[in-house]
Coordinates of C-alpha atoms in Angstrom, one line a residue:
X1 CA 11.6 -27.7 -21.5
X2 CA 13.7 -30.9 -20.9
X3 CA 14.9 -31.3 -17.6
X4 CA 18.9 -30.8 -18.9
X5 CA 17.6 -27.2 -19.0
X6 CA 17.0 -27.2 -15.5
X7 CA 18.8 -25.3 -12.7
X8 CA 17.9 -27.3 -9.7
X9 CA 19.0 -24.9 -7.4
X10 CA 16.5 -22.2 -9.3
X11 CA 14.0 -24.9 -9.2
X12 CA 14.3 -25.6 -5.5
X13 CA 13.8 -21.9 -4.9
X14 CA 11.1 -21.3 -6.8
X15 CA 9.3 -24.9 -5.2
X16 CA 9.7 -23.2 -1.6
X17 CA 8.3 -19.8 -2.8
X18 CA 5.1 -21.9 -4.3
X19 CA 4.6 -23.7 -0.8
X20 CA 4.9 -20.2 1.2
X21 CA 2.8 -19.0 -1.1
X22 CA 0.4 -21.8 -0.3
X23 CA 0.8 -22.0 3.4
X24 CA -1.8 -20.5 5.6
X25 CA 0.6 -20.0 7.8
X26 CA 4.7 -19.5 8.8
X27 CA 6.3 -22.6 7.8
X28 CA 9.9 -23.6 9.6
X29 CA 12.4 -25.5 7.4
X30 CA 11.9 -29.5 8.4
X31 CA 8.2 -28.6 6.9
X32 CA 9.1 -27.0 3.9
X33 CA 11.9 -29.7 3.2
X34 CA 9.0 -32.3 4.1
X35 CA 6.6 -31.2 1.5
X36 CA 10.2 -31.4 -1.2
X37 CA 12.0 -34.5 -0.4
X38 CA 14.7 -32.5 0.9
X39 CA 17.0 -32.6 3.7
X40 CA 16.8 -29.6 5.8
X41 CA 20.5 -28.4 5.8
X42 CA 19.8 -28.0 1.6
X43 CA 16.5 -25.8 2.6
X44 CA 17.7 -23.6 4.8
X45 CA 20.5 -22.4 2.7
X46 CA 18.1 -22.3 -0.2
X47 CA 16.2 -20.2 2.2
X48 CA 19.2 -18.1 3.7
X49 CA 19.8 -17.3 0.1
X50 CA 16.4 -16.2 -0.5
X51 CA 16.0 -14.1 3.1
X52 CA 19.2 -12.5 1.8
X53 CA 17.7 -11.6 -1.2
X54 CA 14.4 -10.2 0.6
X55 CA 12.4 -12.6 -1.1
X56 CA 11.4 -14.5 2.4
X57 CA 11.0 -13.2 5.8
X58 CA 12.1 -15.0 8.3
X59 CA 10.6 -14.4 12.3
X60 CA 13.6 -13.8 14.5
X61 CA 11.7 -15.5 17.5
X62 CA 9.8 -18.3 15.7
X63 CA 12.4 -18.6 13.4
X64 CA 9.8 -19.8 10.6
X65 CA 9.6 -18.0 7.3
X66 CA 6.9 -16.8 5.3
X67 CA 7.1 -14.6 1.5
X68 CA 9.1 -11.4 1.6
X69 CA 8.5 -7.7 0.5
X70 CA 10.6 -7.7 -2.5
X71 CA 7.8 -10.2 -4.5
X72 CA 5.3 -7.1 -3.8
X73 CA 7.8 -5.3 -5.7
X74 CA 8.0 -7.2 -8.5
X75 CA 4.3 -8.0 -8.5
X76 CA 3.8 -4.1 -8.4
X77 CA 6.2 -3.4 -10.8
X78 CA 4.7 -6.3 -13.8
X79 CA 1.3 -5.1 -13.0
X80 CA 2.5 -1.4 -13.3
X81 CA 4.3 -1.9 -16.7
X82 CA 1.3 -3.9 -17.9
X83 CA -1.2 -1.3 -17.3
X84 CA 1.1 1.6 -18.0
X85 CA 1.8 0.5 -21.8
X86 CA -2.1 -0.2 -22.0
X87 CA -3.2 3.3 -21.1
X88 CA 0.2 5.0 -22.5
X89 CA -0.5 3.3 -25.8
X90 CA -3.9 5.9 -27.0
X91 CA -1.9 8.8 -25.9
X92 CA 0.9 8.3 -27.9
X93 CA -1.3 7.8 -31.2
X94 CA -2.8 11.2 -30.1
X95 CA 0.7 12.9 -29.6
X96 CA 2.4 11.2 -32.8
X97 CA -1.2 12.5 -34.7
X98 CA -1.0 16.2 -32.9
X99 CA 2.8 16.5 -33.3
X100 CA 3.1 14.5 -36.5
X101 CA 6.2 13.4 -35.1
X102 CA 7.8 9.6 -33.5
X103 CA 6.0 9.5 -29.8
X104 CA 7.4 7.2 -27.7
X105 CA 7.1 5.8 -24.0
X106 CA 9.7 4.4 -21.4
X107 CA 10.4 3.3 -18.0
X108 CA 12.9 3.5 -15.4
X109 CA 14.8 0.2 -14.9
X110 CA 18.5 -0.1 -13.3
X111 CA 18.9 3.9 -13.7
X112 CA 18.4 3.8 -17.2
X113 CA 15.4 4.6 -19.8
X114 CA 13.7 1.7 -21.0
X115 CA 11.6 1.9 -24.4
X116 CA 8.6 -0.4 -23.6
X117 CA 6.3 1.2 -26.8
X118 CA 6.9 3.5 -29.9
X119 CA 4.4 5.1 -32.4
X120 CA 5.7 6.4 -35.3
X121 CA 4.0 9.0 -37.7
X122 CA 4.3 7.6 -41.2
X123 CA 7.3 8.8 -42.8
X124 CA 10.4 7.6 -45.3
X125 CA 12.8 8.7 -42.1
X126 CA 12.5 5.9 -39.2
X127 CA 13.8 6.7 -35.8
X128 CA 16.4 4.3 -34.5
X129 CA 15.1 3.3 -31.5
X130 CA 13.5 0.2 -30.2
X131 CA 11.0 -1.2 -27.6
X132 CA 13.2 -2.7 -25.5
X133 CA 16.5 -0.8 -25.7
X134 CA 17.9 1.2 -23.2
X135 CA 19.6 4.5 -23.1
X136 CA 21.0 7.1 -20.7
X137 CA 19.2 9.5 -18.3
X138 CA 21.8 12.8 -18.0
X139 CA 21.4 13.1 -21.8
X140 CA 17.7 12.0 -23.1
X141 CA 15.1 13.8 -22.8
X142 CA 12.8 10.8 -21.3
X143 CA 15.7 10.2 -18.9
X144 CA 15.8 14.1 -18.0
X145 CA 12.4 14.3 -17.2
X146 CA 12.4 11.0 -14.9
X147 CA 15.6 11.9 -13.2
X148 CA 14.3 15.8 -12.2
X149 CA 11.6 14.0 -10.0
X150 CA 13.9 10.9 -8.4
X151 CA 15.2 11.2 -4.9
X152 CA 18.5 12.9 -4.4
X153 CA 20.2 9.9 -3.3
X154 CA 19.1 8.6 -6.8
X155 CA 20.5 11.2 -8.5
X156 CA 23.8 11.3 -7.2
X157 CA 24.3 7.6 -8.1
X158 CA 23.8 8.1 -11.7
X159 CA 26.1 11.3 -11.7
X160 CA 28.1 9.3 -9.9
X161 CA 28.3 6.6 -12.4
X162 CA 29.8 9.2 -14.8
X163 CA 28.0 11.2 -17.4
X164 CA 28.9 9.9 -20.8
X165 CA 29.5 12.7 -23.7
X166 CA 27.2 11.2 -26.9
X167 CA 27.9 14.5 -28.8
X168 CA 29.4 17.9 -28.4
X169 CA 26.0 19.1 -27.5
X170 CA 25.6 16.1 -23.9
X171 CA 25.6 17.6 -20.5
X172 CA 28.8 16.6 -18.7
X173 CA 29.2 18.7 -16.0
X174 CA 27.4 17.6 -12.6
X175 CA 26.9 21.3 -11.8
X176 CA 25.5 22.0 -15.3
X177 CA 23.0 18.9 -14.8
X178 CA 21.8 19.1 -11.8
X179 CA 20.8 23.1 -12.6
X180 CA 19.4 21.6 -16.1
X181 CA 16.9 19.3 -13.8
X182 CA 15.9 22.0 -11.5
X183 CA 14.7 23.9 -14.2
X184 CA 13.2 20.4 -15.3
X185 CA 11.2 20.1 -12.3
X186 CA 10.3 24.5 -12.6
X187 CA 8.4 23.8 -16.2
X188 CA 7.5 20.2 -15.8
X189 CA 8.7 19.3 -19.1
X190 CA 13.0 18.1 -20.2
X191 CA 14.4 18.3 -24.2
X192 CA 16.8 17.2 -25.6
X193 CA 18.7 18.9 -28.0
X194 CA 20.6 16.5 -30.1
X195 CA 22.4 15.6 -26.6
X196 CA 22.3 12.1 -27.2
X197 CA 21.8 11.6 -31.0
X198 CA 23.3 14.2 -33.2
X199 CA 20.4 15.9 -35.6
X200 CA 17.4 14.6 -33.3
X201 CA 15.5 16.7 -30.8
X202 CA 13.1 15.2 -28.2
X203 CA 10.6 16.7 -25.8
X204 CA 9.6 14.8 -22.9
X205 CA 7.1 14.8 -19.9
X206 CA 7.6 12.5 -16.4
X207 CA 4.6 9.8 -15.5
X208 CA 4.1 9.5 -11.6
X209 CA 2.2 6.1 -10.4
X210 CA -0.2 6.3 -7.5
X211 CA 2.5 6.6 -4.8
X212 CA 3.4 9.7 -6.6
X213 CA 6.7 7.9 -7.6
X214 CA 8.2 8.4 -11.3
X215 CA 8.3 5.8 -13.2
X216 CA 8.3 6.7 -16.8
X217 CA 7.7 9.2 -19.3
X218 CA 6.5 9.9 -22.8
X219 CA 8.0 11.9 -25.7
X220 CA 7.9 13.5 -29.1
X221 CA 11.1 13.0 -31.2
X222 CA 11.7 14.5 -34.6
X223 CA 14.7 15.6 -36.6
X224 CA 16.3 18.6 -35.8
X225 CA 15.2 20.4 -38.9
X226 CA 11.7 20.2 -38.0
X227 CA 11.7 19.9 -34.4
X228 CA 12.2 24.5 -34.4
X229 CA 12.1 26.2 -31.3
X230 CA 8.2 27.2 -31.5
X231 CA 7.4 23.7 -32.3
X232 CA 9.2 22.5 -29.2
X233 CA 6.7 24.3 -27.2
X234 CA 3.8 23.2 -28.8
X235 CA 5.5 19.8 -28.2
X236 CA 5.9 20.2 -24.3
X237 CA 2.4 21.3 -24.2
X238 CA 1.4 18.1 -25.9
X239 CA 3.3 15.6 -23.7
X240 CA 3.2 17.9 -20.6
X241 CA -0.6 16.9 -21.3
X242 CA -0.3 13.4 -22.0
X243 CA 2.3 13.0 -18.8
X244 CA -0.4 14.4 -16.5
X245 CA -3.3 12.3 -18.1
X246 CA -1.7 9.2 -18.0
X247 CA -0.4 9.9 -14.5
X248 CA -4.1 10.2 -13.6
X249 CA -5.1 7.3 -15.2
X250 CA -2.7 5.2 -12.9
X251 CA -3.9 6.9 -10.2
X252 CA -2.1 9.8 -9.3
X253 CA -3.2 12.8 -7.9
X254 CA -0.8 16.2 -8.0
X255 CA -0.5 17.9 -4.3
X256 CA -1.9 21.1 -4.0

């Protein structure tokens, strides 16, 4: 990358994470803008910025900073979608073989679902969606089964946000929803019935990391035609299965 790509300011901030990283110890500005050439005035608000932002710390009696929480977030977060897709990845192939249906396996990111892997059962009809797109939680069955296990705080924000109509058959009533989730969290498994997508149902089952925090789930997806009531509930009993086995595998372990 040439350095006209280059946002200094970005640049800066990332230098002064690298030399907290590096120190053995709290560092105070005239240090840190030491080691960079920099005059200290530039640092600190580099650094005021990044305190701000929870990416340093900075000790209110010392005054000298050192890495914040927030990078153990995103550290934890990389490593958990990393790992996740890795193990998610076998139990999909088994549910798209058992189901003979499109399995597929999201995330949670900025209170929406995020496809991060998709395996598809071999068929002249292709599902729309895509590793890497987004869509709703009050009307997809992934997004059901994550939001039925997020804090109420959580919950409220997305309802709060407004709950779209996709087709005649989405959940727009806050009442309606929240008694939809509840019986979410009862049977451990969400559906969507052409909610979001007119003539596709979806079964889903949440994915709880070793915190016993959810942070994704997987699903089976078919066309309405073949996705009958009976074969709904062989469905749920297929991810319901694959939710609590890859929960495992990360780690987690249900409360008696």
């Amino acid at each position: 990358m040439t350095d006209s790509k280059i946002v200094k300011s970005v640049d800066r901030a990332l230098t002064i994470l690298s030399i907290l990283q590096q120190a053995e110890e709290p560092m105070g500005v005239t240090e840190i803008g030491a080691q960079m050439g920099l005059h200290k005035s530039s640092v600190y608000r580099i650094l005021a910025t990044l305190a701000r932002r929870g990416y340093v710390h900075q000790d209110p009696l010392t005054e000298r900073y050192t890495l914040g929480l927030k990078l153990v977030d995103l550290g934890t977060t990389v490593l958990n979608r990393l790992e996740l897709r890795g193990i998610g990845l076998p139990y999909l192939k088994w549910l798209m073989e058992s189901s003979r249906e499109v399995a597929h396996l999201v995330v949670l990111r900025d209170g929406k679902a995020v496809y991060i892997e998709k395996v598809e059962y071999p068929s002249p009809v292709k599902m729309a969606s895509r590793i890497g797109a987004s869509v709703p939680l009050h009307c997809t069955a992934v997004g059901k089964a994550m939001l039925a296990f997020l804090p109420e705080g959580s919950v409220e924000a997305i309802i709060n946000q407004g709950l779209e109509r996709r087709t005649p058959s989405t959940i727009t009533d806050p009442v309606k929803l929240r008694e939809e989730l509840e019986h979410i969290r009862n049977c451990g498994y969400a559906c969507d019935l052409e909610e979001n997508e007119l003539g596709i149902r979806c079964v889903a089952a949440p994915i709880f990391n070793i915190s016993g925090e959810v942070i994704a789930a997987c699903s089976i997806s078919g066309l309405a035609m073949t996705m009958t009531e009976s074969k709904i509930k062989e469905c749920a009993e297929l991810v319901c299965e694959a939710g609590r086995k890859i929960s495992a595998a990360l780690g987690y372990q249900k409360k008696e």
